[in-house]
JSON list of C-alpha atoms in Angstrom, two decimals:
[
{"chain": "A", "resi": 3, "resn": "UNK", "atom": "CA", "xyz": [45.85, 139.44, -110.59]},
{"chain": "A", "resi": 4, "resn": "UNK", "atom": "CA", "xyz": [46.05, 136.83, -107.84]},
{"chain": "A", "resi": 5, "resn": "UNK", "atom": "CA", "xyz": [48.36, 139.06, -105.79]},
{"chain": "A", "resi": 6, "resn": "UNK", "atom": "CA", "xyz": [45.68, 141.77, -105.78]},
{"chain": "A", "resi": 7, "resn": "UNK", "atom": "CA", "xyz": [43.36, 139.28, -104.04]},
{"chain": "A", "resi": 8, "resn": "UNK", "atom": "CA", "xyz": [46.02, 138.46, -101.46]},
{"chain": "A", "resi": 9, "resn": "UNK", "atom": "CA", "xyz": [47.10, 135.11, -102.94]},
{"chain": "A", "resi": 10, "resn": "UNK", "atom": "CA", "xyz": [50.87, 134.60, -102.78]},
{"chain": "A", "resi": 11, "resn": "UNK", "atom": "CA", "xyz": [51.21, 132.87, -106.16]},
{"chain": "A", "resi": 12, "resn": "UNK", "atom": "CA", "xyz": [54.76, 132.51, -107.46]},
{"chain": "A", "resi": 13, "resn": "UNK", "atom": "CA", "xyz": [55.45, 129.59, -109.81]},
{"chain": "A", "resi": 14, "resn": "UNK", "atom": "CA", "xyz": [59.04, 130.80, -110.27]},
{"chain": "A", "resi": 15, "resn": "UNK", "atom": "CA", "xyz": [59.88, 130.14, -106.61]},
{"chain": "A", "resi": 16, "resn": "UNK", "atom": "CA", "xyz": [57.42, 127.52, -105.35]},
{"chain": "A", "resi": 17, "resn": "UNK", "atom": "CA", "xyz": [57.49, 124.05, -106.86]},
{"chain": "A", "resi": 18, "resn": "UNK", "atom": "CA", "xyz": [53.87, 123.22, -106.02]},
{"chain": "A", "resi": 19, "resn": "UNK", "atom": "CA", "xyz": [52.70, 126.38, -107.78]},
{"chain": "A", "resi": 20, "resn": "UNK", "atom": "CA", "xyz": [54.85, 125.58, -110.81]},
{"chain": "A", "resi": 21, "resn": "UNK", "atom": "CA", "xyz": [53.46, 122.03, -111.06]},
{"chain": "A", "resi": 22, "resn": "UNK", "atom": "CA", "xyz": [49.91, 123.37, -110.67]},
{"chain": "A", "resi": 23, "resn": "UNK", "atom": "CA", "xyz": [50.60, 125.76, -113.53]},
{"chain": "A", "resi": 24, "resn": "UNK", "atom": "CA", "xyz": [51.92, 122.92, -115.72]},
{"chain": "A", "resi": 25, "resn": "UNK", "atom": "CA", "xyz": [48.89, 120.73, -114.93]},
{"chain": "A", "resi": 26, "resn": "UNK", "atom": "CA", "xyz": [46.46, 123.54, -115.69]},
{"chain": "A", "resi": 27, "resn": "UNK", "atom": "CA", "xyz": [48.23, 124.41, -118.96]},
{"chain": "A", "resi": 28, "resn": "UNK", "atom": "CA", "xyz": [48.33, 120.76, -120.09]},
{"chain": "A", "resi": 29, "resn": "UNK", "atom": "CA", "xyz": [44.66, 120.27, -119.20]},
{"chain": "A", "resi": 30, "resn": "UNK", "atom": "CA", "xyz": [43.66, 123.45, -121.00]},
{"chain": "A", "resi": 31, "resn": "UNK", "atom": "CA", "xyz": [45.63, 122.36, -124.07]},
{"chain": "A", "resi": 32, "resn": "UNK", "atom": "CA", "xyz": [43.99, 118.93, -124.26]},
{"chain": "A", "resi": 33, "resn": "UNK", "atom": "CA", "xyz": [40.41, 119.68, -123.20]},
{"chain": "A", "resi": 34, "resn": "UNK", "atom": "CA", "xyz": [39.26, 120.68, -126.69]},
{"chain": "A", "resi": 35, "resn": "UNK", "atom": "CA", "xyz": [40.49, 117.33, -128.05]},
{"chain": "A", "resi": 36, "resn": "UNK", "atom": "CA", "xyz": [38.34, 115.50, -125.50]},
{"chain": "A", "resi": 37, "resn": "UNK", "atom": "CA", "xyz": [35.40, 117.81, -126.14]},
{"chain": "A", "resi": 38, "resn": "UNK", "atom": "CA", "xyz": [35.37, 117.09, -129.88]},
{"chain": "A", "resi": 39, "resn": "UNK", "atom": "CA", "xyz": [35.33, 113.33, -129.35]},
{"chain": "A", "resi": 40, "resn": "UNK", "atom": "CA", "xyz": [32.65, 113.48, -126.64]},
{"chain": "A", "resi": 41, "resn": "UNK", "atom": "CA", "xyz": [30.37, 115.69, -128.72]},
{"chain": "A", "resi": 42, "resn": "UNK", "atom": "CA", "xyz": [30.82, 113.39, -131.72]},
{"chain": "A", "resi": 43, "resn": "UNK", "atom": "CA", "xyz": [30.02, 110.41, -129.50]},
{"chain": "A", "resi": 44, "resn": "UNK", "atom": "CA", "xyz": [26.90, 112.09, -128.11]},
{"chain": "A", "resi": 45, "resn": "UNK", "atom": "CA", "xyz": [25.72, 112.92, -131.62]},
{"chain": "A", "resi": 46, "resn": "UNK", "atom": "CA", "xyz": [26.15, 109.26, -132.58]},
{"chain": "A", "resi": 47, "resn": "UNK", "atom": "CA", "xyz": [23.73, 108.05, -129.87]},
{"chain": "A", "resi": 48, "resn": "UNK", "atom": "CA", "xyz": [20.61, 106.81, -131.69]},
{"chain": "A", "resi": 49, "resn": "UNK", "atom": "CA", "xyz": [17.70, 109.19, -131.18]},
{"chain": "A", "resi": 50, "resn": "UNK", "atom": "CA", "xyz": [15.27, 106.26, -131.23]},
{"chain": "A", "resi": 51, "resn": "UNK", "atom": "CA", "xyz": [16.73, 104.89, -127.98]},
{"chain": "A", "resi": 52, "resn": "UNK", "atom": "CA", "xyz": [16.42, 108.25, -126.26]},
{"chain": "A", "resi": 53, "resn": "UNK", "atom": "CA", "xyz": [12.87, 108.73, -127.54]},
{"chain": "A", "resi": 54, "resn": "UNK", "atom": "CA", "xyz": [11.88, 105.21, -126.45]},
{"chain": "A", "resi": 55, "resn": "UNK", "atom": "CA", "xyz": [13.20, 105.90, -122.94]},
{"chain": "A", "resi": 56, "resn": "UNK", "atom": "CA", "xyz": [11.29, 109.20, -122.86]},
{"chain": "A", "resi": 57, "resn": "UNK", "atom": "CA", "xyz": [8.11, 107.38, -123.86]},
{"chain": "A", "resi": 58, "resn": "UNK", "atom": "CA", "xyz": [8.75, 104.85, -121.08]},
{"chain": "A", "resi": 59, "resn": "UNK", "atom": "CA", "xyz": [8.89, 107.73, -118.59]},
{"chain": "A", "resi": 60, "resn": "UNK", "atom": "CA", "xyz": [12.61, 108.22, -118.06]},
{"chain": "A", "resi": 61, "resn": "UNK", "atom": "CA", "xyz": [13.59, 111.79, -117.27]},
{"chain": "A", "resi": 62, "resn": "UNK", "atom": "CA", "xyz": [16.46, 113.62, -119.01]},
{"chain": "A", "resi": 63, "resn": "UNK", "atom": "CA", "xyz": [19.02, 112.82, -116.31]},
{"chain": "A", "resi": 64, "resn": "UNK", "atom": "CA", "xyz": [18.10, 109.14, -116.24]},
{"chain": "A", "resi": 65, "resn": "UNK", "atom": "CA", "xyz": [18.20, 108.98, -120.06]},
{"chain": "A", "resi": 66, "resn": "UNK", "atom": "CA", "xyz": [21.66, 110.53, -120.04]},
{"chain": "A", "resi": 67, "resn": "UNK", "atom": "CA", "xyz": [23.14, 108.18, -117.44]},
{"chain": "A", "resi": 68, "resn": "UNK", "atom": "CA", "xyz": [21.33, 105.00, -118.54]},
{"chain": "A", "resi": 69, "resn": "UNK", "atom": "CA", "xyz": [21.55, 105.39, -122.33]},
{"chain": "A", "resi": 70, "resn": "UNK", "atom": "CA", "xyz": [24.03, 108.04, -123.47]},
{"chain": "A", "resi": 71, "resn": "UNK", "atom": "CA", "xyz": [26.89, 107.35, -121.05]},
{"chain": "A", "resi": 72, "resn": "UNK", "atom": "CA", "xyz": [26.95, 103.56, -121.60]},
{"chain": "A", "resi": 73, "resn": "UNK", "atom": "CA", "xyz": [26.94, 104.12, -125.37]},
{"chain": "A", "resi": 74, "resn": "UNK", "atom": "CA", "xyz": [29.83, 106.57, -124.91]},
{"chain": "A", "resi": 75, "resn": "UNK", "atom": "CA", "xyz": [31.85, 103.80, -123.24]},
{"chain": "A", "resi": 76, "resn": "UNK", "atom": "CA", "xyz": [34.18, 103.13, -126.20]},
{"chain": "A", "resi": 77, "resn": "UNK", "atom": "CA", "xyz": [34.77, 106.85, -126.69]},
{"chain": "A", "resi": 78, "resn": "UNK", "atom": "CA", "xyz": [35.50, 107.39, -123.00]},
{"chain": "A", "resi": 79, "resn": "UNK", "atom": "CA", "xyz": [37.86, 104.40, -122.97]},
{"chain": "A", "resi": 80, "resn": "UNK", "atom": "CA", "xyz": [39.69, 105.77, -126.04]},
{"chain": "A", "resi": 81, "resn": "UNK", "atom": "CA", "xyz": [39.98, 109.22, -124.44]},
{"chain": "A", "resi": 82, "resn": "UNK", "atom": "CA", "xyz": [41.28, 107.75, -121.18]},
{"chain": "A", "resi": 83, "resn": "UNK", "atom": "CA", "xyz": [44.00, 105.90, -123.09]},
{"chain": "A", "resi": 84, "resn": "UNK", "atom": "CA", "xyz": [44.92, 108.92, -125.20]},
{"chain": "A", "resi": 85, "resn": "UNK", "atom": "CA", "xyz": [45.00, 111.24, -122.17]},
{"chain": "A", "resi": 86, "resn": "UNK", "atom": "CA", "xyz": [47.24, 108.76, -120.39]},
{"chain": "A", "resi": 87, "resn": "UNK", "atom": "CA", "xyz": [49.72, 108.75, -123.28]},
{"chain": "A", "resi": 88, "resn": "UNK", "atom": "CA", "xyz": [49.44, 112.55, -123.52]},
{"chain": "A", "resi": 89, "resn": "UNK", "atom": "CA", "xyz": [50.33, 112.90, -119.85]},
{"chain": "A", "resi": 90, "resn": "UNK", "atom": "CA", "xyz": [53.45, 110.80, -120.30]},
{"chain": "A", "resi": 91, "resn": "UNK", "atom": "CA", "xyz": [54.88, 112.15, -123.51]},
{"chain": "A", "resi": 92, "resn": "UNK", "atom": "CA", "xyz": [53.26, 115.34, -124.81]},
{"chain": "A", "resi": 93, "resn": "UNK", "atom": "CA", "xyz": [53.67, 117.43, -121.67]},
{"chain": "A", "resi": 94, "resn": "UNK", "atom": "CA", "xyz": [57.36, 117.90, -122.47]},
{"chain": "A", "resi": 95, "resn": "UNK", "atom": "CA", "xyz": [56.76, 121.03, -124.52]},
{"chain": "A", "resi": 96, "resn": "UNK", "atom": "CA", "xyz": [54.68, 122.63, -121.79]},
{"chain": "A", "resi": 97, "resn": "UNK", "atom": "CA", "xyz": [57.28, 121.97, -119.10]},
{"chain": "A", "resi": 98, "resn": "UNK", "atom": "CA", "xyz": [60.06, 123.22, -121.36]},
{"chain": "A", "resi": 99, "resn": "UNK", "atom": "CA", "xyz": [58.22, 126.40, -122.34]},
{"chain": "A", "resi": 100, "resn": "UNK", "atom": "CA", "xyz": [56.74, 127.35, -118.97]},
{"chain": "A", "resi": 101, "resn": "UNK", "atom": "CA", "xyz": [59.20, 126.30, -116.27]},
{"chain": "A", "resi": 102, "resn": "UNK", "atom": "CA", "xyz": [62.21, 124.64, -117.88]},
{"chain": "A", "resi": 103, "resn": "UNK", "atom": "CA", "xyz": [62.03, 121.92, -115.22]},
{"chain": "A", "resi": 104, "resn": "UNK", "atom": "CA", "xyz": [62.29, 124.36, -112.32]},
{"chain": "A", "resi": 105, "resn": "UNK", "atom": "CA", "xyz": [62.09, 125.66, -109.71]},
{"chain": "A", "resi": 106, "resn": "UNK", "atom": "CA", "xyz": [64.67, 123.29, -108.26]},
{"chain": "A", "resi": 107, "resn": "UNK", "atom": "CA", "xyz": [63.51, 120.48, -110.55]},
{"chain": "A", "resi": 108, "resn": "UNK", "atom": "CA", "xyz": [59.93, 120.52, -109.23]},
{"chain": "A", "resi": 109, "resn": "UNK", "atom": "CA", "xyz": [58.43, 120.14, -112.71]},
{"chain": "A", "resi": 110, "resn": "UNK", "atom": "CA", "xyz": [61.12, 117.90, -114.13]},
{"chain": "A", "resi": 111, "resn": "UNK", "atom": "CA", "xyz": [58.88, 115.02, -115.23]},
{"chain": "A", "resi": 112, "resn": "UNK", "atom": "CA", "xyz": [60.49, 111.87, -116.58]},
{"chain": "A", "resi": 113, "resn": "UNK", "atom": "CA", "xyz": [60.26, 112.77, -120.26]},
{"chain": "A", "resi": 114, "resn": "UNK", "atom": "CA", "xyz": [61.86, 116.15, -119.50]},
{"chain": "A", "resi": 115, "resn": "UNK", "atom": "CA", "xyz": [64.59, 114.48, -117.45]},
{"chain": "A", "resi": 116, "resn": "UNK", "atom": "CA", "xyz": [65.37, 112.20, -120.40]},
{"chain": "A", "resi": 117, "resn": "UNK", "atom": "CA", "xyz": [65.82, 115.32, -122.54]},
{"chain": "A", "resi": 118, "resn": "UNK", "atom": "CA", "xyz": [67.99, 117.08, -119.95]},
{"chain": "A", "resi": 119, "resn": "UNK", "atom": "CA", "xyz": [70.26, 114.10, -119.39]},
{"chain": "A", "resi": 120, "resn": "UNK", "atom": "CA", "xyz": [70.58, 113.20, -123.06]},
{"chain": "A", "resi": 121, "resn": "UNK", "atom": "CA", "xyz": [70.76, 116.53, -124.85]},
{"chain": "A", "resi": 122, "resn": "UNK", "atom": "CA", "xyz": [71.91, 119.05, -122.26]},
{"chain": "A", "resi": 123, "resn": "UNK", "atom": "CA", "xyz": [74.16, 116.96, -120.00]},
{"chain": "A", "resi": 124, "resn": "UNK", "atom": "CA", "xyz": [75.22, 114.54, -122.80]},
{"chain": "A", "resi": 125, "resn": "UNK", "atom": "CA", "xyz": [74.78, 111.53, -120.51]},
{"chain": "A", "resi": 126, "resn": "UNK", "atom": "CA", "xyz": [73.47, 109.30, -123.28]},
{"chain": "A", "resi": 127, "resn": "UNK", "atom": "CA", "xyz": [73.60, 106.04, -121.34]},
{"chain": "A", "resi": 128, "resn": "UNK", "atom": "CA", "xyz": [71.45, 107.32, -118.49]},
{"chain": "A", "resi": 129, "resn": "UNK", "atom": "CA", "xyz": [69.11, 109.06, -120.90]},
{"chain": "A", "resi": 130, "resn": "UNK", "atom": "CA", "xyz": [68.58, 105.93, -123.00]},
{"chain": "A", "resi": 131, "resn": "UNK", "atom": "CA", "xyz": [67.98, 103.79, -119.91]},
{"chain": "A", "resi": 132, "resn": "UNK", "atom": "CA", "xyz": [65.44, 106.30, -118.64]},
{"chain": "A", "resi": 133, "resn": "UNK", "atom": "CA", "xyz": [63.66, 106.36, -121.99]},
{"chain": "A", "resi": 134, "resn": "UNK", "atom": "CA", "xyz": [63.43, 102.57, -122.04]},
{"chain": "A", "resi": 135, "resn": "UNK", "atom": "CA", "xyz": [62.02, 102.62, -118.50]},
{"chain": "A", "resi": 136, "resn": "UNK", "atom": "CA", "xyz": [59.55, 105.33, -119.51]},
{"chain": "A", "resi": 137, "resn": "UNK", "atom": "CA", "xyz": [58.43, 103.24, -122.47]},
{"chain": "A", "resi": 138, "resn": "UNK", "atom": "CA", "xyz": [58.07, 100.07, -120.35]},
{"chain": "A", "resi": 139, "resn": "UNK", "atom": "CA", "xyz": [56.18, 101.97, -117.67]},
{"chain": "A", "resi": 140, "resn": "UNK", "atom": "CA", "xyz": [53.80, 103.49, -120.23]},
{"chain": "A", "resi": 141, "resn": "UNK", "atom": "CA", "xyz": [53.23, 100.17, -121.99]},
{"chain": "A", "resi": 142, "resn": "UNK", "atom": "CA", "xyz": [52.66, 98.37, -118.68]},
{"chain": "A", "resi": 143, "resn": "UNK", "atom": "CA", "xyz": [50.14, 100.89, -117.42]},
{"chain": "A", "resi": 144, "resn": "UNK", "atom": "CA", "xyz": [48.38, 100.98, -120.78]},
{"chain": "A", "resi": 145, "resn": "UNK", "atom": "CA", "xyz": [48.12, 97.19, -120.75]},
{"chain": "A", "resi": 146, "resn": "UNK", "atom": "CA", "xyz": [46.64, 97.31, -117.24]},
{"chain": "A", "resi": 147, "resn": "UNK", "atom": "CA", "xyz": [44.18, 99.91, -118.40]},
{"chain": "A", "resi": 148, "resn": "UNK", "atom": "CA", "xyz": [43.15, 97.72, -121.35]},
{"chain": "A", "resi": 149, "resn": "UNK", "atom": "CA", "xyz": [42.86, 94.66, -119.14]},
{"chain": "A", "resi": 150, "resn": "UNK", "atom": "CA", "xyz": [40.70, 96.16, -116.40]},
{"chain": "A", "resi": 151, "resn": "UNK", "atom": "CA", "xyz": [38.86, 99.05, -118.03]},
{"chain": "A", "resi": 152, "resn": "UNK", "atom": "CA", "xyz": [37.95, 97.46, -121.34]},
{"chain": "A", "resi": 153, "resn": "UNK", "atom": "CA", "xyz": [35.78, 94.90, -119.55]},
{"chain": "A", "resi": 154, "resn": "UNK", "atom": "CA", "xyz": [33.36, 97.67, -118.66]},
{"chain": "A", "resi": 155, "resn": "UNK", "atom": "CA", "xyz": [33.07, 98.91, -122.25]},
{"chain": "A", "resi": 156, "resn": "UNK", "atom": "CA", "xyz": [30.20, 97.62, -124.37]},
{"chain": "A", "resi": 157, "resn": "UNK", "atom": "CA", "xyz": [30.73, 97.97, -128.12]},
{"chain": "A", "resi": 158, "resn": "UNK", "atom": "CA", "xyz": [27.24, 96.90, -129.23]},
{"chain": "A", "resi": 159, "resn": "UNK", "atom": "CA", "xyz": [24.21, 99.16, -129.60]}
]
């Protein structure tokens, strides 16, 4: 369809196109998960707070950004953490199914490289070292996220 509009799209030959395809597929796969949590969080916002702000003269946009979004803080923080872990570990199946790490290794993310080295190339030492580094990198970035992002989350109503 894109070729009919004059767009030279070929994820089998161009690495940037292949990675774009993987990112779009992973986002599409995980967006419903985020949607369910955000809708549940919005439904949990007390109606009395929204009604009180409306009585005080706040418009719908101001009510959303001053009341609903701050009360969604814990949910947003949870989703950021889960999406981070998803990006590191659960994208393996998408890369394997869509591109197989190609073209020329353009979509060979670290978790896929661990699989290739360990199971396909039988280089178990390199694969285990890479998996330990992947785990340490994920734990370190998650700890940074907890340290700096959790300060902005308010858990009280």
